[in-house]
PDB file of C-alpha atoms and ligand atoms in Angstrom:
ATOM      1  CA  MET M   1      -8.054 -11.399  12.634  1.00 68.00           C
ATOM      2  CA  PRO M   2      -8.847  -8.927   9.911  1.00 94.00           C
ATOM      3  CA  ILE M   3      -9.381  -5.202   9.546  1.00 97.00           C
ATOM      4  CA  GLU M   4     -13.113  -4.590   9.792  1.00 98.00           C
ATOM      5  CA  ILE M   5     -14.552  -1.218   8.826  1.00 98.00           C
ATOM      6  CA  LYS M   6     -18.245  -0.507   9.139  1.00 98.00           C
ATOM      7  CA  ARG M   7     -20.213   2.598   8.209  1.00 98.00           C
ATOM      8  CA  LEU M   8     -17.137   4.771   8.587  1.00 98.00           C
ATOM      9  CA  CYS M   9     -17.695   8.473   7.890  1.00 98.00           C
ATOM     10  CA  HIS M  10     -15.360  11.424   8.071  1.00 98.00           C
ATOM     11  CA  THR M  11     -16.093  15.078   7.388  1.00 97.00           C
ATOM     12  CA  TYR M  12     -13.345  17.692   7.247  1.00 97.00           C
ATOM     13  CA  LEU M  13     -14.078  21.222   8.491  1.00 95.00           C
ATOM     14  CA  ALA M  14     -17.590  20.256   9.575  1.00 93.00           C
ATOM     15  CA  GLY M  15     -19.918  23.207  10.001  1.00 93.00           C
ATOM     16  CA  THR M  16     -17.710  25.575   7.980  1.00 94.00           C
ATOM     17  CA  ALA M  17     -17.905  26.764   4.398  1.00 94.00           C
ATOM     18  CA  GLY M  18     -15.087  24.330   3.534  1.00 93.00           C
ATOM     19  CA  GLU M  19     -16.995  21.303   4.855  1.00 96.00           C
ATOM     20  CA  LYS M  20     -16.081  18.159   2.950  1.00 96.00           C
ATOM     21  CA  ALA M  21     -17.474  14.656   3.423  1.00 97.00           C
ATOM     22  CA  ALA M  22     -14.290  12.688   2.685  1.00 98.00           C
ATOM     23  CA  LEU M  23     -15.586   9.262   3.757  1.00 98.00           C
ATOM     24  CA  LYS M  24     -19.209   8.180   3.429  1.00 98.00           C
ATOM     25  CA  ASP M  25     -20.410   4.925   4.985  1.00 98.00           C
ATOM     26  CA  ILE M  26     -17.279   2.934   4.176  1.00 98.00           C
ATOM     27  CA  GLU M  27     -17.667  -0.853   4.555  1.00 97.00           C
ATOM     28  CA  LEU M  28     -14.478  -2.844   4.124  1.00 97.00           C
ATOM     29  CA  ASN M  29     -12.888  -6.048   5.394  1.00 97.00           C
ATOM     30  CA  ILE M  30      -9.252  -6.851   4.781  1.00 97.00           C
ATOM     31  CA  GLU M  31      -7.962 -10.308   5.592  1.00 95.00           C
ATOM     32  CA  LYS M  32      -4.590 -11.234   7.067  1.00 94.00           C
ATOM     33  CA  GLY M  33      -1.971 -11.697   4.380  1.00 96.00           C
ATOM     34  CA  GLU M  34      -3.938 -10.128   1.517  1.00 97.00           C
ATOM     35  CA  PHE M  35      -2.431  -7.873  -1.130  1.00 97.00           C
ATOM     36  CA  PHE M  36      -5.174  -5.269  -1.269  1.00 98.00           C
ATOM     37  CA  GLY M  37      -5.168  -2.447  -3.817  1.00 98.00           C
ATOM     38  CA  ILE M  38      -7.062   0.840  -3.473  1.00 98.00           C
ATOM     39  CA  ILE M  39      -7.681   3.010  -6.515  1.00 97.00           C
ATOM     40  CA  GLY M  40      -9.624   6.209  -7.064  1.00 96.00           C
ATOM     41  CA  HIS M  41      -9.305   9.703  -8.442  1.00 95.00           C
ATOM     42  CA  THR M  42      -7.399  12.341  -6.432  1.00 94.00           C
ATOM     43  CA  GLY M  43      -9.663  13.580  -3.650  1.00 96.00           C
ATOM     44  CA  SER M  44     -11.772  10.397  -3.544  1.00 97.00           C
ATOM     45  CA  GLY M  45     -10.803   9.731   0.098  1.00 97.00           C
ATOM     46  CA  LYS M  46      -7.983   7.180  -0.163  1.00 97.00           C
ATOM     47  CA  SER M  47      -5.542   8.903   2.209  1.00 96.00           C
ATOM     48  CA  THR M  48      -8.267   9.640   4.728  1.00 97.00           C
ATOM     49  CA  LEU M  49      -9.196   5.954   4.717  1.00 98.00           C
ATOM     50  CA  LEU M  50      -5.558   4.876   5.182  1.00 97.00           C
ATOM     51  CA  GLN M  51      -5.173   7.236   8.131  1.00 97.00           C
ATOM     52  CA  HIS M  52      -8.193   5.652   9.798  1.00 98.00           C
ATOM     53  CA  MET M  53      -6.807   2.148   9.250  1.00 97.00           C
ATOM     54  CA  GLY M  54      -3.495   3.299  10.690  1.00 96.00           C
ATOM     55  CA  GLY M  55      -5.180   4.674  13.808  1.00 96.00           C
ATOM     56  CA  ILE M  56      -3.960   8.225  13.166  1.00 94.00           C
ATOM     57  CA  MET M  57      -7.510   9.524  12.860  1.00 96.00           C
ATOM     58  CA  PRO M  58     -10.117   8.247  15.306  1.00 96.00           C
ATOM     59  CA  PRO M  59     -13.421   7.282  13.696  1.00 97.00           C
ATOM     60  CA  GLU M  60     -15.975  10.046  14.291  1.00 94.00           C
ATOM     61  CA  ALA M  61     -18.818   7.846  13.028  1.00 96.00           C
ATOM     62  CA  GLY M  62     -18.785   4.116  12.304  1.00 97.00           C
ATOM     63  CA  THR M  63     -16.220   1.557  13.427  1.00 97.00           C
ATOM     64  CA  VAL M  64     -12.666   0.587  12.605  1.00 98.00           C
ATOM     65  CA  ILE M  65     -11.550  -2.680  14.219  1.00 98.00           C
ATOM     66  CA  VAL M  66      -8.025  -3.991  13.700  1.00 97.00           C
ATOM     67  CA  ASP M  67      -7.194  -7.448  15.071  1.00 96.00           C
ATOM     68  CA  GLY M  68     -10.042  -7.031  17.530  1.00 96.00           C
ATOM     69  CA  TYR M  69      -8.976  -3.552  18.724  1.00 97.00           C
ATOM     70  CA  ASP M  70     -11.797  -1.053  18.406  1.00 98.00           C
ATOM     71  CA  PHE M  71     -10.310   2.253  17.257  1.00 98.00           C
ATOM     72  CA  ALA M  72     -13.219   4.264  18.664  1.00 96.00           C
ATOM     73  CA  ASP M  73     -11.627   3.654  22.075  1.00 97.00           C
ATOM     74  CA  LYS M  74      -8.416   5.647  22.551  1.00 96.00           C
ATOM     75  CA  LYS M  75      -6.582   2.989  24.578  1.00 97.00           C
ATOM     76  CA  GLN M  76      -7.465   0.246  22.104  1.00 97.00           C
ATOM     77  CA  ARG M  77      -6.475   2.492  19.207  1.00 96.00           C
ATOM     78  CA  ILE M  78      -3.014   3.097  20.702  1.00 94.00           C
ATOM     79  CA  GLU M  79      -2.537  -0.656  21.180  1.00 94.00           C
ATOM     80  CA  GLY M  80      -4.100  -1.636  17.851  1.00 95.00           C
ATOM     81  CA  ARG M  81      -2.111   0.744  15.714  1.00 93.00           C
ATOM     82  CA  LYS M  82       1.053  -1.164  16.651  1.00 93.00           C
ATOM     83  CA  LYS M  83      -0.298  -3.847  14.313  1.00 95.00           C
ATOM     84  CA  VAL M  84      -0.273  -1.415  11.407  1.00 97.00           C
ATOM     85  CA  GLY M  85       2.741  -0.030   9.578  1.00 96.00           C
ATOM     86  CA  LEU M  86       1.955   3.156   7.665  1.00 96.00           C
ATOM     87  CA  VAL M  87       4.246   4.197   4.833  1.00 95.00           C
ATOM     88  CA  PHE M  88       3.428   7.659   3.555  1.00 92.00           C
ATOM     89  CA  GLN M  89       4.332   9.089   0.172  1.00 91.00           C
ATOM     90  CA  TYR M  90       8.063   9.744  -0.172  1.00 91.00           C
ATOM     91  CA  PRO M  91       8.853   8.105   3.191  1.00 92.00           C
ATOM     92  CA  GLU M  92      12.569   8.752   2.646  1.00 91.00           C
ATOM     93  CA  TYR M  93      12.013  12.388   3.658  1.00 91.00           C
ATOM     94  CA  GLN M  94      11.588  11.097   7.197  1.00 90.00           C
ATOM     95  CA  LEU M  95      15.037   9.494   7.434  1.00 93.00           C
ATOM     96  CA  PHE M  96      17.033  11.465   9.967  1.00 90.00           C
ATOM     97  CA  GLU M  97      19.511   9.349  11.969  1.00 94.00           C
ATOM     98  CA  GLU M  98      23.286   9.241  11.415  1.00 95.00           C
ATOM     99  CA  THR M  99      23.268   5.698  10.099  1.00 97.00           C
ATOM    100  CA  VAL M 100      20.849   3.455   8.250  1.00 97.00           C
ATOM    101  CA  ALA M 101      20.884   0.896  11.094  1.00 97.00           C
ATOM    102  CA  LYS M 102      20.041   3.567  13.695  1.00 97.00           C
ATOM    103  CA  ASP M 103      17.226   4.874  11.563  1.00 97.00           C
ATOM    104  CA  ILE M 104      15.678   1.433  11.172  1.00 97.00           C
ATOM    105  CA  ALA M 105      16.129   0.800  14.917  1.00 97.00           C
ATOM    106  CA  PHE M 106      14.161   3.932  15.837  1.00 96.00           C
ATOM    107  CA  GLY M 107      10.721   2.253  15.856  1.00 95.00           C
ATOM    108  CA  PRO M 108      11.766  -0.937  17.698  1.00 95.00           C
ATOM    109  CA  LYS M 109      13.612   1.242  20.277  1.00 96.00           C
ATOM    110  CA  ASN M 110      10.425   3.198  20.927  1.00 93.00           C
ATOM    111  CA  MET M 111       8.717  -0.130  21.486  1.00 92.00           C
ATOM    112  CA  LYS M 112      11.174  -0.599  24.389  1.00 93.00           C
ATOM    113  CA  LEU M 113      12.482  -3.926  23.086  1.00 95.00           C
ATOM    114  CA  GLU M 114      15.721  -5.531  24.345  1.00 96.00           C
ATOM    115  CA  GLN M 115      18.853  -4.466  22.442  1.00 97.00           C
ATOM    116  CA  GLU M 116      19.356  -7.996  21.139  1.00 97.00           C
ATOM    117  CA  GLU M 117      15.821  -8.067  19.739  1.00 97.00           C
ATOM    118  CA  ILE M 118      16.295  -4.608  18.197  1.00 98.00           C
ATOM    119  CA  ASP M 119      19.465  -5.795  16.438  1.00 97.00           C
ATOM    120  CA  ARG M 120      17.712  -8.917  15.185  1.00 98.00           C
ATOM    121  CA  ARG M 121      14.855  -6.861  13.793  1.00 97.00           C
ATOM    122  CA  VAL M 122      17.128  -4.341  12.072  1.00 98.00           C
ATOM    123  CA  ARG M 123      19.057  -7.122  10.340  1.00 98.00           C
ATOM    124  CA  ARG M 124      15.881  -8.938   9.355  1.00 98.00           C
ATOM    125  CA  ALA M 125      14.221  -5.763   8.037  1.00 98.00           C
ATOM    126  CA  MET M 126      17.299  -4.900   5.968  1.00 98.00           C
ATOM    127  CA  GLU M 127      17.336  -8.401   4.539  1.00 97.00           C
ATOM    128  CA  LEU M 128      13.634  -8.144   3.665  1.00 97.00           C
ATOM    129  CA  VAL M 129      14.060  -4.858   1.781  1.00 97.00           C
ATOM    130  CA  GLY M 130      17.223  -6.057   0.051  1.00 96.00           C
ATOM    131  CA  LEU M 131      19.787  -3.778   1.751  1.00 97.00           C
ATOM    132  CA  ASP M 132      22.942  -5.718   2.537  1.00 97.00           C
ATOM    133  CA  TRP M 133      23.804  -5.260   6.238  1.00 96.00           C
ATOM    134  CA  GLU M 134      27.571  -5.191   5.771  1.00 97.00           C
ATOM    135  CA  ARG M 135      27.346  -2.592   3.069  1.00 97.00           C
ATOM    136  CA  PHE M 136      24.616  -0.290   4.327  1.00 97.00           C
ATOM    137  CA  ALA M 137      24.213  -0.528   8.125  1.00 97.00           C
ATOM    138  CA  GLU M 138      26.818   2.109   8.998  1.00 97.00           C
ATOM    139  CA  LYS M 139      26.209   4.393   6.032  1.00 97.00           C
ATOM    140  CA  SER M 140      24.480   7.733   6.399  1.00 97.00           C
ATOM    141  CA  PRO M 141      20.978   7.556   4.901  1.00 95.00           C
ATOM    142  CA  PHE M 142      21.918  10.613   2.890  1.00 93.00           C
ATOM    143  CA  GLU M 143      24.611   8.690   0.997  1.00 95.00           C
ATOM    144  CA  LEU M 144      22.042   6.271  -0.426  1.00 95.00           C
ATOM    145  CA  SER M 145      20.402   6.423  -3.860  1.00 91.00           C
ATOM    146  CA  GLY M 146      16.717   7.364  -4.106  1.00 89.00           C
ATOM    147  CA  GLY M 147      15.567   3.751  -4.337  1.00 91.00           C
ATOM    148  CA  GLU M 148      17.830   2.669  -1.458  1.00 94.00           C
ATOM    149  CA  LYS M 149      16.548   5.489   0.751  1.00 95.00           C
ATOM    150  CA  ARG M 150      12.998   4.376   0.138  1.00 95.00           C
ATOM    151  CA  ARG M 151      13.928   0.789   1.033  1.00 96.00           C
ATOM    152  CA  ALA M 152      15.601   1.989   4.229  1.00 97.00           C
ATOM    153  CA  ALA M 153      12.480   3.968   5.186  1.00 96.00           C
ATOM    154  CA  ILE M 154      10.258   0.946   4.556  1.00 97.00           C
ATOM    155  CA  ALA M 155      12.673  -1.227   6.575  1.00 97.00           C
ATOM    156  CA  GLY M 156      12.092   1.106   9.536  1.00 97.00           C
ATOM    157  CA  ILE M 157       8.392   0.270   9.406  1.00 97.00           C
ATOM    158  CA  ILE M 158       8.955  -3.477   8.787  1.00 97.00           C
ATOM    159  CA  ALA M 159      11.210  -3.606  11.847  1.00 97.00           C
ATOM    160  CA  MET M 160       8.125  -2.968  13.991  1.00 97.00           C
ATOM    161  CA  GLU M 161       6.748  -6.241  12.551  1.00 96.00           C
ATOM    162  CA  PRO M 162       3.288  -5.018  11.599  1.00 97.00           C
ATOM    163  CA  GLY M 163       0.519  -7.418  10.608  1.00 97.00           C
ATOM    164  CA  TYR M 164      -0.646  -4.885   8.039  1.00 98.00           C
ATOM    165  CA  LEU M 165       1.635  -2.797   5.880  1.00 98.00           C
ATOM    166  CA  ILE M 166      -0.215   0.196   4.458  1.00 97.00           C
ATOM    167  CA  LEU M 167       1.413   2.234   1.712  1.00 97.00           C
ATOM    168  CA  ASP M 168       0.341   5.405  -0.065  1.00 96.00           C
ATOM    169  CA  GLU M 169       1.858   5.468  -3.580  1.00 94.00           C
ATOM    170  CA  PRO M 170       5.046   3.609  -2.606  1.00 94.00           C
ATOM    171  CA  MET M 171       6.404   3.726  -6.169  1.00 93.00           C
ATOM    172  CA  ALA M 172       5.869   7.467  -6.698  1.00 92.00           C
ATOM    173  CA  GLY M 173       8.723   9.144  -8.528  1.00 90.00           C
ATOM    174  CA  LEU M 174      10.562   5.919  -9.438  1.00 90.00           C
ATOM    175  CA  ASP M 175      11.394   4.740 -12.955  1.00 88.00           C
ATOM    176  CA  PRO M 176       9.786   1.505 -14.274  1.00 87.00           C
ATOM    177  CA  ALA M 177      12.666  -0.696 -13.060  1.00 88.00           C
ATOM    178  CA  GLY M 178      12.520   0.950  -9.617  1.00 89.00           C
ATOM    179  CA  ARG M 179       8.738   0.516  -9.464  1.00 90.00           C
ATOM    180  CA  ARG M 180       9.012  -3.156 -10.261  1.00 91.00           C
ATOM    181  CA  ALA M 181      11.781  -3.617  -7.688  1.00 93.00           C
ATOM    182  CA  ILE M 182       9.641  -2.051  -4.924  1.00 94.00           C
ATOM    183  CA  LEU M 183       6.605  -4.141  -5.903  1.00 95.00           C
ATOM    184  CA  ASP M 184       8.642  -7.352  -5.933  1.00 95.00           C
ATOM    185  CA  MET M 185      10.082  -6.345  -2.569  1.00 96.00           C
ATOM    186  CA  LEU M 186       6.563  -5.859  -1.139  1.00 97.00           C
ATOM    187  CA  SER M 187       5.509  -9.258  -2.475  1.00 96.00           C
ATOM    188  CA  GLY M 188       8.577 -10.794  -0.847  1.00 96.00           C
ATOM    189  CA  ILE M 189       7.859  -9.107   2.498  1.00 97.00           C
ATOM    190  CA  ARG M 190       4.326 -10.428   2.390  1.00 97.00           C
ATOM    191  CA  ARG M 191       5.470 -13.944   1.538  1.00 97.00           C
ATOM    192  CA  GLU M 192       8.194 -14.015   4.209  1.00 97.00           C
ATOM    193  CA  THR M 193       6.301 -12.345   7.073  1.00 97.00           C
ATOM    194  CA  GLY M 194       2.656 -13.111   6.232  1.00 96.00           C
ATOM    195  CA  CYS M 195       1.684  -9.446   6.688  1.00 96.00           C
ATOM    196  CA  ALA M 196      -1.070  -7.976   4.554  1.00 98.00           C
ATOM    197  CA  VAL M 197      -0.067  -5.288   2.059  1.00 98.00           C
ATOM    198  CA  ILE M 198      -2.607  -2.519   1.520  1.00 98.00           C
ATOM    199  CA  MET M 199      -1.521  -0.210  -1.258  1.00 98.00           C
ATOM    200  CA  VAL M 200      -2.893   2.941  -2.833  1.00 97.00           C
ATOM    201  CA  SER M 201      -1.591   3.543  -6.339  1.00 95.00           C
ATOM    202  CA  HIS M 202      -2.475   5.465  -9.464  1.00 93.00           C
ATOM    203  CA  SER M 203      -0.785   2.771 -11.514  1.00 92.00           C
ATOM    204  CA  MET M 204      -3.524   0.451 -12.699  1.00 94.00           C
ATOM    205  CA  ASP M 205      -0.892  -1.880 -14.159  1.00 92.00           C
ATOM    206  CA  ASP M 206       0.742  -2.381 -10.773  1.00 93.00           C
ATOM    207  CA  ILE M 207      -2.580  -2.775  -8.937  1.00 95.00           C
ATOM    208  CA  ALA M 208      -3.887  -5.213 -11.572  1.00 94.00           C
ATOM    209  CA  ALA M 209      -0.736  -7.339 -11.550  1.00 92.00           C
ATOM    210  CA  TYR M 210      -0.151  -7.599  -7.790  1.00 94.00           C
ATOM    211  CA  SER M 211      -3.464  -7.321  -5.901  1.00 96.00           C
ATOM    212  CA  ASP M 212      -5.640 -10.184  -4.650  1.00 97.00           C
ATOM    213  CA  ARG M 213      -8.523  -7.730  -4.309  1.00 97.00           C
ATOM    214  CA  VAL M 214      -9.112  -4.122  -5.235  1.00 97.00           C
ATOM    215  CA  ALA M 215     -11.417  -1.402  -3.898  1.00 97.00           C
ATOM    216  CA  VAL M 216     -12.500   1.462  -6.134  1.00 97.00           C
ATOM    217  CA  MET M 217     -13.180   4.771  -4.386  1.00 97.00           C
ATOM    218  CA  GLN M 218     -15.172   7.654  -5.758  1.00 96.00           C
ATOM    219  CA  ASP M 219     -16.157  10.822  -3.938  1.00 96.00           C
ATOM    220  CA  GLY M 220     -15.768   9.334  -0.441  1.00 98.00           C
ATOM    221  CA  SER M 221     -17.453   6.008  -1.170  1.00 97.00           C
ATOM    222  CA  ILE M 222     -16.195   2.562  -2.060  1.00 97.00           C
ATOM    223  CA  ILE M 223     -18.215   1.906  -5.184  1.00 95.00           C
ATOM    224  CA  ARG M 224     -16.855  -1.568  -5.862  1.00 94.00           C
ATOM    225  CA  THR M 225     -14.617  -4.219  -4.298  1.00 96.00           C
ATOM    226  CA  GLY M 226     -13.495  -7.256  -6.268  1.00 96.00           C
ATOM    227  CA  THR M 227     -10.713  -9.284  -7.792  1.00 95.00           C
ATOM    228  CA  PRO M 228      -8.592  -7.580 -10.465  1.00 94.00           C
ATOM    229  CA  ALA M 229     -10.588  -9.565 -13.062  1.00 91.00           C
ATOM    230  CA  GLU M 230     -13.834  -8.106 -11.698  1.00 93.00           C
ATOM    231  CA  ILE M 231     -12.470  -4.570 -11.492  1.00 94.00           C
ATOM    232  CA  PHE M 232     -10.421  -4.436 -14.691  1.00 92.00           C
ATOM    233  CA  GLY M 233     -12.315  -6.987 -16.785  1.00 85.00           C
ATOM    234  CA  GLY M 234     -14.375  -4.320 -18.550  1.00 78.00           C
ATOM    235  CA  GLU M 235     -17.481  -4.266 -16.332  1.00 82.00           C
ATOM    236  CA  ILE M 236     -16.683  -0.915 -14.731  1.00 86.00           C
ATOM    237  CA  ASP M 237     -16.123   2.201 -16.798  1.00 88.00           C
ATOM    238  CA  LEU M 238     -12.922   3.328 -15.105  1.00 90.00           C
ATOM    239  CA  GLU M 239     -12.265   5.970 -17.735  1.00 88.00           C
ATOM    240  CA  ALA M 240     -15.595   7.641 -16.951  1.00 89.00           C
ATOM    241  CA  MET M 241     -14.323   7.942 -13.358  1.00 88.00           C
ATOM    242  CA  GLY M 242     -11.222   9.762 -14.546  1.00 88.00           C
ATOM    243  CA  LEU M 243      -9.005   6.697 -14.008  1.00 91.00           C
ATOM    244  CA  GLU M 244      -6.592   5.196 -16.463  1.00 89.00           C
ATOM    245  CA  LEU M 245      -7.048   1.711 -17.807  1.00 91.00           C
ATOM    246  CA  PRO M 246      -4.271  -0.850 -17.377  1.00 93.00           C
ATOM    247  CA  ALA M 247      -2.042  -0.636 -20.462  1.00 93.00           C
ATOM    248  CA  ALA M 248      -3.091  -4.157 -21.552  1.00 93.00           C
ATOM    249  CA  SER M 249      -6.818  -3.250 -21.381  1.00 91.00           C
ATOM    250  CA  TYR M 250      -6.130  -0.128 -23.396  1.00 90.00           C
ATOM    251  CA  LEU M 251      -4.240  -2.123 -26.024  1.00 93.00           C
ATOM    252  CA  GLY M 252      -7.042  -4.729 -26.094  1.00 92.00           C
ATOM    253  CA  ASN M 253      -9.603  -1.992 -26.787  1.00 90.00           C
ATOM    254  CA  LEU M 254      -7.460  -0.574 -29.581  1.00 93.00           C
ATOM    255  CA  LEU M 255      -7.006  -3.990 -31.196  1.00 94.00           C
ATOM    256  CA  ARG M 256     -10.748  -4.696 -30.952  1.00 93.00           C
ATOM    257  CA  SER M 257     -11.467  -1.328 -32.589  1.00 94.00           C
ATOM    258  CA  LYS M 258      -9.321  -2.580 -35.516  1.00 95.00           C
ATOM    259  CA  GLY M 259     -11.523  -5.641 -35.794  1.00 95.00           C
ATOM    260  CA  MET M 260      -9.283  -8.094 -33.958  1.00 92.00           C
ATOM    261  CA  ASP M 261     -11.018 -10.590 -31.691  1.00 91.00           C
ATOM    262  CA  VAL M 262      -9.120 -10.195 -28.391  1.00 91.00           C
ATOM    263  CA  PRO M 263     -10.437 -11.294 -24.966  1.00 90.00           C
ATOM    264  CA  GLU M 264     -10.410  -8.945 -21.943  1.00 89.00           C
ATOM    265  CA  ILE M 265      -6.866  -9.149 -20.579  1.00 91.00           C
ATOM    266  CA  TYR M 266      -5.650  -6.606 -18.053  1.00 92.00           C
ATOM    267  CA  THR M 267      -2.007  -7.495 -17.338  1.00 91.00           C
ATOM    268  CA  ILE M 268       0.974  -6.956 -19.607  1.00 90.00           C
ATOM    269  CA  ASP M 269       2.216 -10.488 -18.924  1.00 91.00           C
ATOM    270  CA  GLY M 270      -1.197 -11.956 -19.776  1.00 92.00           C
ATOM    271  CA  MET M 271      -1.452  -9.915 -22.973  1.00 93.00           C
ATOM    272  CA  ALA M 272       2.078 -10.863 -24.058  1.00 93.00           C
ATOM    273  CA  GLU M 273       1.294 -14.530 -23.472  1.00 94.00           C
ATOM    274  CA  TYR M 274      -1.939 -14.268 -25.438  1.00 94.00           C
ATOM    275  CA  LEU M 275      -0.390 -12.444 -28.405  1.00 92.00           C
ATOM    276  CA  LEU M 276       2.617 -14.795 -28.541  1.00 93.00           C
ATOM    277  CA  GLY M 277       0.307 -17.826 -28.438  1.00 92.00           C
ATOM    278  CA  ARG M 278      -1.814 -16.337 -31.183  1.00 86.00           C
ATOM    279  CA  ARG M 279       1.208 -15.712 -33.378  1.00 82.00           C
ATOM    280  CA  GLN M 280       2.463 -19.238 -32.854  1.00 81.00           C
ATOM    281  CA  GLY M 281      -1.006 -20.599 -33.579  1.00 73.00           C
ATOM    282  CA  ALA M 282      -1.301 -18.564 -36.806  1.00 65.00           C
TER     283      ALA M 282
HETATM  284  P1  ADP J 301      -7.168  11.068  -1.931  1.00 77.23           P
HETATM  285  O1  ADP J 301      -6.153  10.429  -1.052  1.00 77.23           O
HETATM  286  O2  ADP J 301      -8.032  10.080  -2.649  1.00 77.23           O
HETATM  287  O3  ADP J 301      -6.578  12.069  -2.873  1.00 77.23           O
HETATM  288  P2  ADP J 301      -8.021  12.522   0.452  1.00 77.23           P
HETATM  289  O4  ADP J 301      -8.405  11.536   1.491  1.00 77.23           O
HETATM  290  O5  ADP J 301      -6.678  13.161   0.563  1.00 77.23           O
HETATM  291  O6  ADP J 301      -8.208  11.858  -0.996  1.00 77.23           O
HETATM  292  O7  ADP J 301      -9.093  13.705   0.430  1.00 77.23           O
HETATM  293  C1  ADP J 301     -10.494  13.481   0.366  1.00 77.23           C
HETATM  294  C2  ADP J 301     -11.194  14.829   0.354  1.00 77.23           C
HETATM  295  O8  ADP J 301     -10.991  15.475   1.608  1.00 77.23           O
HETATM  296  C3  ADP J 301     -10.675  15.792  -0.704  1.00 77.23           C
HETATM  297  O9  ADP J 301     -11.764  16.542  -1.185  1.00 77.23           O
HETATM  298  C4  ADP J 301      -9.704  16.676   0.054  1.00 77.23           C
HETATM  299  O10 ADP J 301      -9.624  17.954  -0.530  1.00 77.23           O
HETATM  300  C5  ADP J 301     -10.359  16.747   1.427  1.00 77.23           C
HETATM  301  N1  ADP J 301      -9.359  16.902   2.491  1.00 77.23           N
HETATM  302  C6  ADP J 301      -8.297  16.072   2.729  1.00 77.23           C
HETATM  303  N2  ADP J 301      -7.601  16.503   3.803  1.00 77.23           N
HETATM  304  C7  ADP J 301      -8.210  17.615   4.247  1.00 77.23           C
HETATM  305  C8  ADP J 301      -7.966  18.522   5.332  1.00 77.23           C
HETATM  306  N3  ADP J 301      -6.949  18.337   6.175  1.00 77.23           N
HETATM  307  N4  ADP J 301      -8.814  19.559   5.483  1.00 77.23           N
HETATM  308  C9  ADP J 301      -9.851  19.739   4.626  1.00 77.23           C
HETATM  309  N5  ADP J 301     -10.156  18.930   3.605  1.00 77.23           N
HETATM  310  C10 ADP J 301      -9.346  17.875   3.400  1.00 77.23           C
END
């Protein structure tokens, strides 16, 4: 069953001078197993939306239903949010146990699972994020590199076996190789477990290359949902919304401005393939 959001509104500091309508009539369905990207300028409401999907904020108006659990009802929200794994920005700041294995076991332990099942989940989660059990299980999280810490933090969420993995800027602060490694890891987790990945990112290149569908937020509304081709194919003026273009779209525009006849291509891989083919054809 999917995530179904209907007419969801949220206003911060209602009735005060600082009142802010952060979500306005949000309509959104996310299917099981999708890689779903969310883009939008800072302050457009992305984090507020993620917190509603994760069951941290109850809907004050409208509905949020996850796998049939209606989040307007407190009991259902507490049950339903077990289906959702929320990874905040810089999740490694929340590592705190003596060892990596204990840290990853924290969530499953709280779920009151049998020790054997906890151990199975810790091993599986470490495998999924690419941390070798022999090498890392007994290490202190603080001995790990930045990228490894982030993997360990994500493993702690994966170990709860969510149907939906929701991440706010999971590549923030990493270099290009680190970004790619985290994205490939997320793709692998999705493939191996079948969980949906819902990701907020400012990197249009990453969103364009990895998402099945993308939602564009502006000032508390979702102004468009579509495939990367529909979102990045030139129909929407992302720059006018203060968003970057994918690097390949930007390059395409530059080449067209020099008189070159280049189709709308929005991924680096696609652009490289096109330009190589063109050179070989010339
Ligand atoms: P984004 O994740 O796209 O940057 P947010 O969901 O964080 O957007 O914020 C949406 C709007 O709500 C912004 O105008 C922000 O300033 C405001 N906002 C977010 N959190 C709070 C809060 N706790 N109190 C008051 N206003 C908030």
